[in-house]
PDB file of C-alpha atoms in Angstrom:
ATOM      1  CA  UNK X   3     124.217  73.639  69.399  1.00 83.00           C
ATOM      2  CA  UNK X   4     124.596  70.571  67.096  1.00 85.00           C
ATOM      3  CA  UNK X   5     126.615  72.576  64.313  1.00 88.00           C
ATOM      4  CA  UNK X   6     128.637  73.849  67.568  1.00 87.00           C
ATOM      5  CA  UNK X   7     129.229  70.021  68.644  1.00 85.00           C
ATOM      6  CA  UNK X   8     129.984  69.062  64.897  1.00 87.00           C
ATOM      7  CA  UNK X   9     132.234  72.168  64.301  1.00 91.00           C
ATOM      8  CA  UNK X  10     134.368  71.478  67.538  1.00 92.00           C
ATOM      9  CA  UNK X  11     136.350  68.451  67.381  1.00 92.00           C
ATOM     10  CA  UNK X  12     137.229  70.151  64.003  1.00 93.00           C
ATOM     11  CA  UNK X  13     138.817  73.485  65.599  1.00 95.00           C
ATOM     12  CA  UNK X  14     140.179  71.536  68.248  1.00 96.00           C
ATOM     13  CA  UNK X  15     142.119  68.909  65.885  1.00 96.00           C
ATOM     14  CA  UNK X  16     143.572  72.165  64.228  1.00 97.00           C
ATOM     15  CA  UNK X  17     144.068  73.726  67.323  1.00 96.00           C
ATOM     16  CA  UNK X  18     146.337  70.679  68.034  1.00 97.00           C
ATOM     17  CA  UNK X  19     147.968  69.990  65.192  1.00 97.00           C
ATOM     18  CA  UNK X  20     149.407  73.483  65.110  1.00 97.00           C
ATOM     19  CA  UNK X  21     150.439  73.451  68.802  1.00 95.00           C
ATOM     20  CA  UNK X  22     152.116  70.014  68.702  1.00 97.00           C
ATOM     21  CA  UNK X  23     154.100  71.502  65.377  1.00 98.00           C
ATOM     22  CA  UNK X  24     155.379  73.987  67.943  1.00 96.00           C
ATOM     23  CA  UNK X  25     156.545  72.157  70.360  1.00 96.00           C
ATOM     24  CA  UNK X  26     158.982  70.450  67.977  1.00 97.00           C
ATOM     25  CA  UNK X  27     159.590  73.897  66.162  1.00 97.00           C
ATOM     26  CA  UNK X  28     159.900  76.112  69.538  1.00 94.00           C
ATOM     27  CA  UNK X  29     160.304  73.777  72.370  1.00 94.00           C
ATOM     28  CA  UNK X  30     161.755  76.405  74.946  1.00 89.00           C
ATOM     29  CA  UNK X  31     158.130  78.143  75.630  1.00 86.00           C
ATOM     30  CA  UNK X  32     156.678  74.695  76.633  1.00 88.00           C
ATOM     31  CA  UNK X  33     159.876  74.052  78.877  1.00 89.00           C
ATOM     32  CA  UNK X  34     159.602  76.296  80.360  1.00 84.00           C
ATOM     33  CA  UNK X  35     156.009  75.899  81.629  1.00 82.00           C
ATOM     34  CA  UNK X  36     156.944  72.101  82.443  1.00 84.00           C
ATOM     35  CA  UNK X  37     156.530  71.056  86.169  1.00 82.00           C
ATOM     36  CA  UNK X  38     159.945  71.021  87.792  1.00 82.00           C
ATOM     37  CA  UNK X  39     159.306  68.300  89.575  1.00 87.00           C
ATOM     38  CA  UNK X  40     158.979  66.151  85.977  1.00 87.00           C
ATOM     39  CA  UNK X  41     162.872  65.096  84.888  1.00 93.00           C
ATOM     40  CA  UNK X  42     164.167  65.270  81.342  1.00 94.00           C
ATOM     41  CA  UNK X  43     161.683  68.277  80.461  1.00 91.00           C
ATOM     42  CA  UNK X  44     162.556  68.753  76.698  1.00 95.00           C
ATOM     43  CA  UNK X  45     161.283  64.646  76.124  1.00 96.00           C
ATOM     44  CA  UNK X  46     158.362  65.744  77.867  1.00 94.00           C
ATOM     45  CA  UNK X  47     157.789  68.675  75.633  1.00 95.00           C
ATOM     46  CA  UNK X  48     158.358  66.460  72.592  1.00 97.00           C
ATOM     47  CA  UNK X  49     156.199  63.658  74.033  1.00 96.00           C
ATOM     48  CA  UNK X  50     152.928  66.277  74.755  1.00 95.00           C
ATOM     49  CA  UNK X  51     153.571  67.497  70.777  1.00 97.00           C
ATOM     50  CA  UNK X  52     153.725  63.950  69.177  1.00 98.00           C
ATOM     51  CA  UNK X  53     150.729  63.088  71.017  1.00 98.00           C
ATOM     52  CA  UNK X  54     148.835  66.952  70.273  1.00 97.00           C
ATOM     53  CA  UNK X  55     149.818  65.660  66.214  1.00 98.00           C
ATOM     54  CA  UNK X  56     148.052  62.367  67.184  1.00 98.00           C
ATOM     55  CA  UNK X  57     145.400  63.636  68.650  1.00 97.00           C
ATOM     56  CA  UNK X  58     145.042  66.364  66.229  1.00 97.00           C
ATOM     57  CA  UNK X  59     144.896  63.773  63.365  1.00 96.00           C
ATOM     58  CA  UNK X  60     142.455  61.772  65.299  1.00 95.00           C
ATOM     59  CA  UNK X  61     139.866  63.892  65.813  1.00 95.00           C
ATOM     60  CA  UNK X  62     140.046  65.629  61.862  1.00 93.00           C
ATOM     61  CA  UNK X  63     139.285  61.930  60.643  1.00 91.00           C
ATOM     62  CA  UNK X  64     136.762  61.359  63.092  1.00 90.00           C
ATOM     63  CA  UNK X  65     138.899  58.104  64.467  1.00 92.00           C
ATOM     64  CA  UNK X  66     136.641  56.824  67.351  1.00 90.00           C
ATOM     65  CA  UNK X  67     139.795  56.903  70.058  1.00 94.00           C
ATOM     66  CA  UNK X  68     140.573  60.734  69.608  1.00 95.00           C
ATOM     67  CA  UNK X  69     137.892  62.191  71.735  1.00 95.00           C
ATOM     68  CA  UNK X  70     138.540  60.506  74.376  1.00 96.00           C
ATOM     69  CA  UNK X  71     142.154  60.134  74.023  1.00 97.00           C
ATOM     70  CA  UNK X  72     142.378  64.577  73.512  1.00 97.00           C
ATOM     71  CA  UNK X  73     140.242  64.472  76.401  1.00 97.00           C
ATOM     72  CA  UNK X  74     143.308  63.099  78.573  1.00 97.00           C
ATOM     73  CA  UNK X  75     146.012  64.259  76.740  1.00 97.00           C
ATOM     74  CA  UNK X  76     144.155  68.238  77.597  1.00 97.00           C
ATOM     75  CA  UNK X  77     143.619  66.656  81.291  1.00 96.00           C
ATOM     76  CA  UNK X  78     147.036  65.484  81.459  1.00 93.00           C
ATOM     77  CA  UNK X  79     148.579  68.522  80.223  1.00 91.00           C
ATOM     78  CA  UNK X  80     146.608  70.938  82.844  1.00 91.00           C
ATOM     79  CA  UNK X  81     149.302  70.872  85.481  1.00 88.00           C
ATOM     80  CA  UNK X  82     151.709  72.778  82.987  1.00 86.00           C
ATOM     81  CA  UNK X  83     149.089  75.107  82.614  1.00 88.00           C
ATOM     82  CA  UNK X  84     148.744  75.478  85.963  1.00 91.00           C
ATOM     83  CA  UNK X  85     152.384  76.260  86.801  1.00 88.00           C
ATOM     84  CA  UNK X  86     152.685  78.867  84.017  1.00 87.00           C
ATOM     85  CA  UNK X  87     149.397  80.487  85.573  1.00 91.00           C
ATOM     86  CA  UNK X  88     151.530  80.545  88.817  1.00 90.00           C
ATOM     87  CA  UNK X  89     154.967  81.666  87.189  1.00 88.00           C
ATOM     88  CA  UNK X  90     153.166  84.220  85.162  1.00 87.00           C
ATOM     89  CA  UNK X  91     154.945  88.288  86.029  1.00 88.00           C
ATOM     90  CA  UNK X  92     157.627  86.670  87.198  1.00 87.00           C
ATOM     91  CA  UNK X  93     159.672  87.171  84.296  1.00 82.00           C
ATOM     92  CA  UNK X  94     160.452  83.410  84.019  1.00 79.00           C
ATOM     93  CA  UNK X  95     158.637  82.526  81.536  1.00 77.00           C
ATOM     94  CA  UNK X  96     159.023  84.025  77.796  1.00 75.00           C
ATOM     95  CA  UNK X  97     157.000  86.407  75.872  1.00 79.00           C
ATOM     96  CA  UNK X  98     152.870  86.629  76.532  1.00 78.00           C
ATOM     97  CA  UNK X  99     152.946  83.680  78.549  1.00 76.00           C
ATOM     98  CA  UNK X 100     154.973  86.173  81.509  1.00 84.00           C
ATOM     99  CA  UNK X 101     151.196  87.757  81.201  1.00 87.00           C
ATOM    100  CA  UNK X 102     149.223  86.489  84.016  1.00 90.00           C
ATOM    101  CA  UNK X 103     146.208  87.510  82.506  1.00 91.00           C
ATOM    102  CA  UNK X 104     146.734  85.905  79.498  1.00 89.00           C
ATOM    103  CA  UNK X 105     148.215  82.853  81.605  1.00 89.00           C
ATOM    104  CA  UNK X 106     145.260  82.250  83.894  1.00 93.00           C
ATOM    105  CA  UNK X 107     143.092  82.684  81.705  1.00 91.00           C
ATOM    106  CA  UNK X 108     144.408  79.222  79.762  1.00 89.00           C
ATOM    107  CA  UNK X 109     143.153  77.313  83.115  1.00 93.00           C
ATOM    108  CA  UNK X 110     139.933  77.483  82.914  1.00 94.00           C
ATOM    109  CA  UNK X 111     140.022  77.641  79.126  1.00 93.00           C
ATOM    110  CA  UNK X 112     140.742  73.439  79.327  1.00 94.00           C
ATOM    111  CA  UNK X 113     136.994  72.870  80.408  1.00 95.00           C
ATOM    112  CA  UNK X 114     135.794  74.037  77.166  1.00 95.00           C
ATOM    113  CA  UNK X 115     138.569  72.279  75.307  1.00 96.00           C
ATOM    114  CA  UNK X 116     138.246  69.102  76.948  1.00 96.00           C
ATOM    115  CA  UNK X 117     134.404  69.217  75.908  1.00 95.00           C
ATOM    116  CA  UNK X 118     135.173  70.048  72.459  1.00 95.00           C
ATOM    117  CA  UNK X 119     137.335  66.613  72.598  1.00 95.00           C
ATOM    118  CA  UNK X 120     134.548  64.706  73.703  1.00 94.00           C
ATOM    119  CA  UNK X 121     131.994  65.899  70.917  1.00 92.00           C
ATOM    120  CA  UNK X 122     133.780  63.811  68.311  1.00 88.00           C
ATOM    121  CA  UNK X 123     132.156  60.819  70.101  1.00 69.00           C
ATOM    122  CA  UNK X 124     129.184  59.540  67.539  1.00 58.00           C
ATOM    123  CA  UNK X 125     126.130  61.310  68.888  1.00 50.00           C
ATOM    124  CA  UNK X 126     124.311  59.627  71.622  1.00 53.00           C
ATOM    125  CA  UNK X 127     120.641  61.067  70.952  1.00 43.00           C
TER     126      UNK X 127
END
């Protein structure tokens, strides 16, 4: 388990770094999935991937703010995960995230995400 909690905020960083690439790269996927109630959705998308590259880079270099601060940003970002879960079949959305497998499956995937964050915290025992 320690090599797990050690190995995680690792993954994770990567994990982010790649993603928040993406949503400068590819921004229509992550539009898509945006809560319509939330104006200007492209800033949004572009917002979440600036802070995903922050976050990313925080937690490869260990920086003290980047557990918790991926902690929210994964908490924050939930609700667009949610509402592709809910569009998912509906031929809305584009490519594998139209697969409602695929796409409810990423809502409960946060929980383990969210505690990988929090494992780049200096251990407490």
């Amino acid at each position: 388990m320690k090599r797990l909690r050690t190995v995680a905020p690792f993954a994770l960083g990567g994990l982010f770094l790649a993603s928040g690439v993406l949503h400068f790269a590819a921004p229509k996927p992550f539009q898509a999935i945006m809560p319509r109630s939330l104006p200007a959705p492209r800033a949004w998308v572009y917002g979440s991937g600036a802070a995903e590259i922050a976050c990313g880079l925080g937690l490869l270099t260990r920086r003290r703010w980047a557990g918790p601060a991926g902690a929210g940003l994964l908490l924050a970002v939930w609700p667009a995960n949610v509402r592709m879960a809910l569009d998912s079949g509906s031929g809305r959305l584009p490519g594998p995230a139209d697969n409602r497998l695929l796409a409810w499956g990423r809502v409960p995937l946060q929980v383990p995400l969210i505690w990988a964050a929090l494992q780049s915290r200096p251990a407490q025992d």
